[in-house]
mmCIF file of C-alpha atoms in Angstrom:
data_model
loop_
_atom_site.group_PDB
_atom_site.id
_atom_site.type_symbol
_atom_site.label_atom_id
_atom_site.label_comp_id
_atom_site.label_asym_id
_atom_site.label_seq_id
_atom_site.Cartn_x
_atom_site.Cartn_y
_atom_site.Cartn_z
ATOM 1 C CA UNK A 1 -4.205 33.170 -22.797
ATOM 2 C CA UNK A 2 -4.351 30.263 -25.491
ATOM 3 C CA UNK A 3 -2.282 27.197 -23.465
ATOM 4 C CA UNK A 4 -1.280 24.081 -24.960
ATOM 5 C CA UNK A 5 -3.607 20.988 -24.377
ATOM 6 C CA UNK A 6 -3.334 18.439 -21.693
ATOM 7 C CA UNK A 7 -2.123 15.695 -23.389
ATOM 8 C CA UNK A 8 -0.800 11.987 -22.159
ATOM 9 C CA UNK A 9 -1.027 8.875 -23.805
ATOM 10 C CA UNK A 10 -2.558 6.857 -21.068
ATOM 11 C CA UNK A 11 -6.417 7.343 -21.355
ATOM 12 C CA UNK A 12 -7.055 6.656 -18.086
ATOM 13 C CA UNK A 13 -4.621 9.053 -16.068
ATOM 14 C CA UNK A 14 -6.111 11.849 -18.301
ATOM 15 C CA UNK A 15 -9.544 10.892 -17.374
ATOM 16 C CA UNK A 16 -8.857 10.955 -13.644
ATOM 17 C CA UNK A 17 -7.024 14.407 -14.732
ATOM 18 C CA UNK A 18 -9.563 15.508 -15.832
ATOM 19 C CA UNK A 19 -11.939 15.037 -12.609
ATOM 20 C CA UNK A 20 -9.762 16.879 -10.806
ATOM 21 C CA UNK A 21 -8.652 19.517 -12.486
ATOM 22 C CA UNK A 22 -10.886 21.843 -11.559
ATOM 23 C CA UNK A 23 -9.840 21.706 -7.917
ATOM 24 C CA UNK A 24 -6.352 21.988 -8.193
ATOM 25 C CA UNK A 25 -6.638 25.210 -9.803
ATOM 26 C CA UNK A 26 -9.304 26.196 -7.312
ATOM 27 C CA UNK A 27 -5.673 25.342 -4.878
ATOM 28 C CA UNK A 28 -3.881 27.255 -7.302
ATOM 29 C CA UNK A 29 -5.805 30.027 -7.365
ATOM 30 C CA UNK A 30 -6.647 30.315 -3.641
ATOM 31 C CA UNK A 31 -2.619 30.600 -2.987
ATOM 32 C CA UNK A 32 -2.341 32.920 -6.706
ATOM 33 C CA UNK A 33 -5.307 35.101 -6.651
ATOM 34 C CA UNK A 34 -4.459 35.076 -10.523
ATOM 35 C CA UNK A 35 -6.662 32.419 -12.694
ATOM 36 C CA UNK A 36 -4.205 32.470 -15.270
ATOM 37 C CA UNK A 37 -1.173 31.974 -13.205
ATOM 38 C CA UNK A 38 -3.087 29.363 -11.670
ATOM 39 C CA UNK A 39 -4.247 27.453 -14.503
ATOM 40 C CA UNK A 40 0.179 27.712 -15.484
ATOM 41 C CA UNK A 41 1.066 25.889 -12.579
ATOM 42 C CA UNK A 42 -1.337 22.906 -12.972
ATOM 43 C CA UNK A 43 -0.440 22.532 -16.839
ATOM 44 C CA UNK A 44 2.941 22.371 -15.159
ATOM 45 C CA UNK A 45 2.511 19.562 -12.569
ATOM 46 C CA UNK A 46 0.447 17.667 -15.196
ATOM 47 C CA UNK A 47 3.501 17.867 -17.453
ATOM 48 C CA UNK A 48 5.743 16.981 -14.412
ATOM 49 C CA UNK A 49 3.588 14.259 -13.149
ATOM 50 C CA UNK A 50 4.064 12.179 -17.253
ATOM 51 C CA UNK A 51 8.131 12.789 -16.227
ATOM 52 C CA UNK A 52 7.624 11.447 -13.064
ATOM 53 C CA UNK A 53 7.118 7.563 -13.846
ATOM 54 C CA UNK A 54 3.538 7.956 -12.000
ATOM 55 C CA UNK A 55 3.194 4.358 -12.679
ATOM 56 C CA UNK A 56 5.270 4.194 -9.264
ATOM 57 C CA UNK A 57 2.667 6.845 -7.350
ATOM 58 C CA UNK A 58 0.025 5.122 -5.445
ATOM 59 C CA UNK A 59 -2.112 8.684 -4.946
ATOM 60 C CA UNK A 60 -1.962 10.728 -7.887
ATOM 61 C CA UNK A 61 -4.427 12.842 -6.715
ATOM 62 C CA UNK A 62 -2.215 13.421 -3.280
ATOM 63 C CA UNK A 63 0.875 14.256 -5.560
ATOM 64 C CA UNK A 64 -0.961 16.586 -7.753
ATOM 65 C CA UNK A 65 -1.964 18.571 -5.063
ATOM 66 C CA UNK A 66 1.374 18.491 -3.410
ATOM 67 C CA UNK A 67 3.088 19.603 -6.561
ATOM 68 C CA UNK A 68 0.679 22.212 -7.444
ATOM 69 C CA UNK A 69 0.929 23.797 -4.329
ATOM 70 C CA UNK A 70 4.549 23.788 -4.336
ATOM 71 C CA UNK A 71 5.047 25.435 -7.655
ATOM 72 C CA UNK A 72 2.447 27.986 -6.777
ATOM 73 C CA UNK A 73 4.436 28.744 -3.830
ATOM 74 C CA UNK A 74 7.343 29.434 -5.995
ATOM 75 C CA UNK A 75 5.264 31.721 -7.995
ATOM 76 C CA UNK A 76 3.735 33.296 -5.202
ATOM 77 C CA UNK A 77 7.074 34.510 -3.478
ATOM 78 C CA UNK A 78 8.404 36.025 -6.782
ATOM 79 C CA UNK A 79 4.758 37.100 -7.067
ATOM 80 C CA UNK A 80 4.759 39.106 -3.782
ATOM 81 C CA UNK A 81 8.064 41.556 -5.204
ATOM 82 C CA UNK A 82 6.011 42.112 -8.546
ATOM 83 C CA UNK A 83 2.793 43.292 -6.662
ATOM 84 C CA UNK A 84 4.989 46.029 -4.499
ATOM 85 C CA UNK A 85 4.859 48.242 -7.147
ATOM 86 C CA UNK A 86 1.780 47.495 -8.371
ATOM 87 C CA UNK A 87 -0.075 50.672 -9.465
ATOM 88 C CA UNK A 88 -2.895 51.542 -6.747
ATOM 89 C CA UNK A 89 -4.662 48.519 -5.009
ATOM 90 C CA UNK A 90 -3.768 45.231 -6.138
ATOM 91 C CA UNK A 91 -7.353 42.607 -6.585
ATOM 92 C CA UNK A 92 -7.194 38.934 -7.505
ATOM 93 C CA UNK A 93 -8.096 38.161 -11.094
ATOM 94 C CA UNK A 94 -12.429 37.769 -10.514
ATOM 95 C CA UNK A 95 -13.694 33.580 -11.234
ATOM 96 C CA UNK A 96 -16.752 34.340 -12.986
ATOM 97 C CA UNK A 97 -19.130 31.501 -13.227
ATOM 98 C CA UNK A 98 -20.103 30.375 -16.557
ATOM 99 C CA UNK A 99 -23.419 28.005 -16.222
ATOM 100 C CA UNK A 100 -22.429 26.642 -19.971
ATOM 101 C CA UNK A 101 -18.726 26.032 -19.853
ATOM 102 C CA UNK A 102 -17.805 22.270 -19.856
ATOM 103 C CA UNK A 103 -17.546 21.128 -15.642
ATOM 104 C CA UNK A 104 -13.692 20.372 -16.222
ATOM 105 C CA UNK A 105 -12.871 23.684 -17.114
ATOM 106 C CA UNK A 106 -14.893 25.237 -14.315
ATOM 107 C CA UNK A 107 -12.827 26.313 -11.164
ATOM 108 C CA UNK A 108 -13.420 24.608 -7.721
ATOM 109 C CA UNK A 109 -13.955 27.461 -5.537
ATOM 110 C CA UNK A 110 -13.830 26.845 -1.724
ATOM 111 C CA UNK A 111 -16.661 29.118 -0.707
ATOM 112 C CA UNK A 112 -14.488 31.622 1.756
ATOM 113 C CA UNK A 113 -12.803 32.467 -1.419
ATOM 114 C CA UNK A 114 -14.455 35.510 -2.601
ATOM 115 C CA UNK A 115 -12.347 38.904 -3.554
ATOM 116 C CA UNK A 116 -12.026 40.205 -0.028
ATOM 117 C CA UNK A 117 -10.827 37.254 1.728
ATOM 118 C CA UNK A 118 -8.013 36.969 -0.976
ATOM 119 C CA UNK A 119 -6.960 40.947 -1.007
ATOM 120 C CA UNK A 120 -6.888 39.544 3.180
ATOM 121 C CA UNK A 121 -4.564 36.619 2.032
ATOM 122 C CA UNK A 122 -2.171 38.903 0.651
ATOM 123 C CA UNK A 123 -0.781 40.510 3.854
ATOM 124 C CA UNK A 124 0.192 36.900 4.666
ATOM 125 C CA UNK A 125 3.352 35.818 4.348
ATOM 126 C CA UNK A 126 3.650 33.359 1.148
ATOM 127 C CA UNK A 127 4.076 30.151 3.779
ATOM 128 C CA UNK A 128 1.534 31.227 6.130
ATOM 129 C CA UNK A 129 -1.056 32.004 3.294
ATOM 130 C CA UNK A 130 0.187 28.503 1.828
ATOM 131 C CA UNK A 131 -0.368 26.825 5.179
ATOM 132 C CA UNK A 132 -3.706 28.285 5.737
ATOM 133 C CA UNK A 133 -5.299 28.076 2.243
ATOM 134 C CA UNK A 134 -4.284 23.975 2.111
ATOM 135 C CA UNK A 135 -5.029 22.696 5.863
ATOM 136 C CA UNK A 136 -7.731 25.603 6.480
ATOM 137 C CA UNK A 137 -9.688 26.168 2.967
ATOM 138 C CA UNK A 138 -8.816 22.708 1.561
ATOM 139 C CA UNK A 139 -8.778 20.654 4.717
ATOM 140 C CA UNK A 140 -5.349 18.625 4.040
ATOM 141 C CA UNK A 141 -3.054 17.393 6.898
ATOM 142 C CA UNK A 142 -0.307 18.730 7.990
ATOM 143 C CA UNK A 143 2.031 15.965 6.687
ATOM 144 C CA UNK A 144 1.272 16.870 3.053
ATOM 145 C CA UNK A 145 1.171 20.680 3.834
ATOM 146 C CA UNK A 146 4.325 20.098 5.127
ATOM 147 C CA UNK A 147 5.621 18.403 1.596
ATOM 148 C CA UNK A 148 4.091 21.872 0.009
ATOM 149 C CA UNK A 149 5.635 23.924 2.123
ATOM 150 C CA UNK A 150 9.295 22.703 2.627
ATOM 151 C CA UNK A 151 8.894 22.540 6.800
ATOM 152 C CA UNK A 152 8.290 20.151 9.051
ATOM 153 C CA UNK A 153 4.257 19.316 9.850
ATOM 154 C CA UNK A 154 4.899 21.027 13.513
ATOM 155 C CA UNK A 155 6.160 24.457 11.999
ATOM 156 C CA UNK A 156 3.142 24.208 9.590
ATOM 157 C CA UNK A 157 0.683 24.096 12.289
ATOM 158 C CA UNK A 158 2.186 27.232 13.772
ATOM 159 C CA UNK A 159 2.068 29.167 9.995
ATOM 160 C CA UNK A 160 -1.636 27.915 9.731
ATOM 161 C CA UNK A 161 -2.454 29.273 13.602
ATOM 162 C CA UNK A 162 -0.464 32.659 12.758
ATOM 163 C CA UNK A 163 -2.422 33.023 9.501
ATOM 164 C CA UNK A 164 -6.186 31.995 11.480
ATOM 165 C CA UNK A 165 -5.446 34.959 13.880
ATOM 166 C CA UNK A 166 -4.614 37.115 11.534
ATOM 167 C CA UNK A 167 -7.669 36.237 9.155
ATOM 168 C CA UNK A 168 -10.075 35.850 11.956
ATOM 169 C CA UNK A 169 -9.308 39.899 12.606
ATOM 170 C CA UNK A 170 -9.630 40.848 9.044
ATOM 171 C CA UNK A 171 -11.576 38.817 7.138
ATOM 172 C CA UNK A 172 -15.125 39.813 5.985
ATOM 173 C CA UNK A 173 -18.208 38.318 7.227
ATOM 174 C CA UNK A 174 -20.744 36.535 5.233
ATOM 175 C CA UNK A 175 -23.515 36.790 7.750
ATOM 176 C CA UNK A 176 -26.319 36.322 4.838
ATOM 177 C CA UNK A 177 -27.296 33.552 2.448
ATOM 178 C CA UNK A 178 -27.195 33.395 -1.344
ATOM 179 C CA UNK A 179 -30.484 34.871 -1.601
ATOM 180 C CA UNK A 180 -30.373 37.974 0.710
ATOM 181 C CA UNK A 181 -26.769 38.697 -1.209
ATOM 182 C CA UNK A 182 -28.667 38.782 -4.077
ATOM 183 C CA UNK A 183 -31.335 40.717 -3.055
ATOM 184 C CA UNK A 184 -28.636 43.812 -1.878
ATOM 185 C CA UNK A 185 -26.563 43.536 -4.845
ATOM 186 C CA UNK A 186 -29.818 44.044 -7.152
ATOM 187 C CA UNK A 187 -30.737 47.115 -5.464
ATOM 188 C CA UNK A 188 -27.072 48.394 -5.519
ATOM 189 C CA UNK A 189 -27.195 47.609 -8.838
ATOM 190 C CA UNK A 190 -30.508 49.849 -9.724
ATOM 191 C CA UNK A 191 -29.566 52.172 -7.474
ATOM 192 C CA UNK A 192 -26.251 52.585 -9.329
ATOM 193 C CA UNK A 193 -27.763 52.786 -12.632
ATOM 194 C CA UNK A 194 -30.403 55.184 -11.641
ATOM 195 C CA UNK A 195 -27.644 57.961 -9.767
ATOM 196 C CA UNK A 196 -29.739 57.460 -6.981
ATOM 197 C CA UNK A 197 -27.887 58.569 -4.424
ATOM 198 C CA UNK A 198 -30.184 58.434 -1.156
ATOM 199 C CA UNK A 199 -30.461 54.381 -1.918
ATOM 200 C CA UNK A 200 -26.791 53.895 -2.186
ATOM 201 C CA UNK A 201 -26.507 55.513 1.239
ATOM 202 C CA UNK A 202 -29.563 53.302 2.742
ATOM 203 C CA UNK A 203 -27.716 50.030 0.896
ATOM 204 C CA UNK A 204 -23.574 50.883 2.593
ATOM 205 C CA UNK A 205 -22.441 50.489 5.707
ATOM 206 C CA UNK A 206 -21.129 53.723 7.327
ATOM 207 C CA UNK A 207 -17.696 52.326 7.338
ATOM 208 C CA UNK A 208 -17.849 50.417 4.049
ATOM 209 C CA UNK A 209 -14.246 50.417 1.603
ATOM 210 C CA UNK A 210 -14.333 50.608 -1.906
ATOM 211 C CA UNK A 211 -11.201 49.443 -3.934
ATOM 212 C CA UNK A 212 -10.638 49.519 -7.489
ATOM 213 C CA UNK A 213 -7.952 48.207 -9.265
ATOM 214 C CA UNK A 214 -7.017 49.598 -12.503
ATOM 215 C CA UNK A 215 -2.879 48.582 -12.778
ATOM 216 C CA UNK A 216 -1.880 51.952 -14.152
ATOM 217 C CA UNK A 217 -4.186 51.109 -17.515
ATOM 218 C CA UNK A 218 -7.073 52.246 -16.814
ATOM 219 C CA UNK A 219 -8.510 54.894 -15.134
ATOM 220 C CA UNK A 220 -9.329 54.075 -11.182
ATOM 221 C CA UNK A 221 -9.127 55.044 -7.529
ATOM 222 C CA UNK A 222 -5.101 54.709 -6.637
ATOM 223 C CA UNK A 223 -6.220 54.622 -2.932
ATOM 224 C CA UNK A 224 -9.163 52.896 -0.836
ATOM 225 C CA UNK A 225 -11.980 54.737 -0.491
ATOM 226 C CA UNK A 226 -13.471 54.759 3.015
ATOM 227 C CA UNK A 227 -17.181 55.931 3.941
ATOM 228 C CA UNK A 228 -20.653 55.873 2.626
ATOM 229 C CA UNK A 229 -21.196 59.273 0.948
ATOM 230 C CA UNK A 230 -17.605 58.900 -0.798
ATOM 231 C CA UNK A 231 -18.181 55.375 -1.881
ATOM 232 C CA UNK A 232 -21.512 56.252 -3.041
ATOM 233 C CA UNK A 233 -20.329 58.986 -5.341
ATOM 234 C CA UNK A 234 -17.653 57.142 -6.756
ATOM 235 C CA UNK A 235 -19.729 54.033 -7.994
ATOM 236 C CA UNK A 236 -22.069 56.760 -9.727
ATOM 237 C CA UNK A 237 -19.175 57.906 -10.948
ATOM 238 C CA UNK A 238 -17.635 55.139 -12.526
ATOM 239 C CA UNK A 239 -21.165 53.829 -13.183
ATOM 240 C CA UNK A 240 -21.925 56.840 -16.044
ATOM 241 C CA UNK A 241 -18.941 56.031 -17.534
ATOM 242 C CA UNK A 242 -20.427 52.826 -19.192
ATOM 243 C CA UNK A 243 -22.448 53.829 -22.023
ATOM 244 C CA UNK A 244 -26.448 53.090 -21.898
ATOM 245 C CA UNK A 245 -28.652 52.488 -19.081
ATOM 246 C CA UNK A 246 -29.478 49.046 -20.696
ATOM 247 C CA UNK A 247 -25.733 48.180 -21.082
ATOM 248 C CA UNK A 248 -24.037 49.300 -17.991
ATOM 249 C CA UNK A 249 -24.204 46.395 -15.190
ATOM 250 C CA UNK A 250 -25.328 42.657 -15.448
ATOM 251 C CA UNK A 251 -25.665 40.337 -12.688
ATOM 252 C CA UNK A 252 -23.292 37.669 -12.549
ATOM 253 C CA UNK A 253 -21.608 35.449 -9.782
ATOM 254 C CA UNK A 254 -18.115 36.293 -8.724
ATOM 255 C CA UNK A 255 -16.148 33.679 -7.087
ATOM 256 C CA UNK A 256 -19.020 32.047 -5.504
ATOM 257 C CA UNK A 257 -21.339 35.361 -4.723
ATOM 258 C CA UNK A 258 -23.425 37.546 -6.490
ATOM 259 C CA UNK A 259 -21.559 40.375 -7.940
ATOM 260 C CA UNK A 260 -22.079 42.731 -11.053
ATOM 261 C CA UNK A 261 -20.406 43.067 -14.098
ATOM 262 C CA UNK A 262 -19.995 46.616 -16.047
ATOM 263 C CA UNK A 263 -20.096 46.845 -19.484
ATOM 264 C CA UNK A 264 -19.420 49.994 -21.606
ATOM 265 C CA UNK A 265 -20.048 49.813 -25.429
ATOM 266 C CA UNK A 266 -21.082 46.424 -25.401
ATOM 267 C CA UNK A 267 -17.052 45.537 -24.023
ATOM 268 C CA UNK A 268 -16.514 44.549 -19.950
ATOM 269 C CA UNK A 269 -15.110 46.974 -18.438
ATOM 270 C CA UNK A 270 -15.418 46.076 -14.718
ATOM 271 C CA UNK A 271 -16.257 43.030 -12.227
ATOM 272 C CA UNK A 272 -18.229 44.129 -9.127
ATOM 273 C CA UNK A 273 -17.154 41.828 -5.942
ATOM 274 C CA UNK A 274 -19.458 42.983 -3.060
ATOM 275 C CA UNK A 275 -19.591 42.138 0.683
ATOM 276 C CA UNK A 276 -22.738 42.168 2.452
ATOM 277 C CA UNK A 277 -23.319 41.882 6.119
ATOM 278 C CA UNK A 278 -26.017 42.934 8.473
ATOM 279 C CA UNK A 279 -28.449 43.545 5.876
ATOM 280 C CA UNK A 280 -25.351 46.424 4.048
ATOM 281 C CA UNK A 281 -22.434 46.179 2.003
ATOM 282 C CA UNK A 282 -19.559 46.708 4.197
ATOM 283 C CA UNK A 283 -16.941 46.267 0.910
ATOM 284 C CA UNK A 284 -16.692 46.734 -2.629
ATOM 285 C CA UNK A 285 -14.257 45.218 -4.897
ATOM 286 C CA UNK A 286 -14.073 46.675 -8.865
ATOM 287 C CA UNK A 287 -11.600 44.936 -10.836
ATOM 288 C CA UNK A 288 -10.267 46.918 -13.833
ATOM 289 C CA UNK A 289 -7.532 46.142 -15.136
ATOM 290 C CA UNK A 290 -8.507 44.932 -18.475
ATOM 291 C CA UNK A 291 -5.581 42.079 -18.168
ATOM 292 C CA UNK A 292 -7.088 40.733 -15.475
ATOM 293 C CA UNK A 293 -10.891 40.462 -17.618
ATOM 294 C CA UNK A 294 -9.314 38.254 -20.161
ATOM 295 C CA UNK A 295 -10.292 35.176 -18.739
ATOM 296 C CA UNK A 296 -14.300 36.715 -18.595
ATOM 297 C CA UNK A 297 -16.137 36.114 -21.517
#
């Protein structure tokens, strides 16, 4: 999505603008789960903050982060009726990492946000995953979650404990480093490519889930898909759809880990978020939906 520039006439607010940029959309994305919304909302508070007479505001940075959190609330909660009729399992739009993009336009990703934990964000309520994602994820106090959130400090500390309980009993486990990630995702990856079948089974858990989210445009699974041998099958599946040997998967890193991306013809076709614990992947995340690749390159 082509957005209009960033653009203030004193020098040196855009320069401190620009340092942080990156990490209010990473806030805008961890309450979103949609890059583009994301980047919306902090165009917006940048255009709010030159209406606001911010010669007056002693912490810009504070009140950026305020206001960006409070307009992606508002987003989220009209956000939240749109994705109930969402067609088959909604994912959050994938942060790729580019090593050559310019470091303002790169996205500051807390490292607990990876695909999983954010499809686990989404059964929170929009003030409890607001709570949660600013005192938890970003570390801010309560007093300026509070300004996000409209309540008092007190009722966000009881949003923020709901949300930790419910997290804590969902939320995947990282229990390997960047390395041993790597390592699995590889041989999924070869294993994938090759249809072997007996690997695939060696590399999931038992009880590993596979979701795939198309929107209704393209062709994927409309419910999770639960087990090894059915998982396995599937990502062969959708694996031979995409054209050569040579072009079918590249490593990449998705929002912080390694993941895969699918190519078919030379075009992406698919963004491989994968959860690895105990040595196995225990979850598999294929984003589809080709409006949700845009932001890829």
């Amino acid at each position: 999505m082509s957005r209009p520039p960033y653009v203030n006439n004193d020098e040196g607010l855009a320069a401190e603008f620009a340092v942080i940029r990156p990490r209010l959309v990473g806030v805008a994305y961890g309450l979103l789960g949609s890059l583009d919304e994301a980047e919306d909302v902090v165009q917006d508070a940048w255009f709010r903050l030159g209406r606001a007479g911010h010669a007056e505001i002693q912490d810009i940075t504070g009140w950026l982060v305020v206001t960006v959190s409070r307009l992606a609330l508002d987003v989220l909660r009209s956000a939240r009726v749109r994705r109930e009729d969402y067609v088959g399992p909604w994912l959050p739009e994938p942060v790729v990492a580019e090593a050559e993009a310019d470091p303002a336009d790169r996205v500051t990703l807390a490292e607990s946000m990876s695909l999983a934990m954010l499809v686990v964000l989404e059964s929170l309520s929009p003030a409890e995953r607001t709570a949660f994602v600013l005192h938890d994820v970003f570390g801010l106090a309560f007093d300026e979650v509070a300004q996000a959130v409209g309540r008092s400090a007190a009722a966000c500390r009881q949003l923020a404990a709901r949300a930790r309980k419910h997290v804590a009993a969902r939320a995947p486990r990282f229990e390997v480093d960047a390395a041993e990630h790597r390592r699995v995702v590889d041989a999924f990856a070869r294993a994938s490519v090759g249809g072997d079948i007996d690997t695939l089974l060696a590399l999931l858990d038992p009880d590993v889930v596979l979701r795939s989210d198309g929107g209704g445009l393209v062709t994927a699974a409309r419910r999770p898909i639960y087990g090894a041998d059915r998982v396995a099958r599937f990502v062969i599946g959708v694996v031979e759809r995409f054209g050569t040997a040579a072009d079918r998967i590249m490593p990449t890193t998705v929002n912080g880990w390694p993941g895969l991306l699918g190519f078919r013809g030379g075009e992406l076709r698919a963004v491989y978020g994968l959860t690895v614990a105990g040595g196995r992947i225990t979850g598999i995340d294929i984003v589809m939906n080709p409006k949700k690749l845009r932001s890829v390159r």
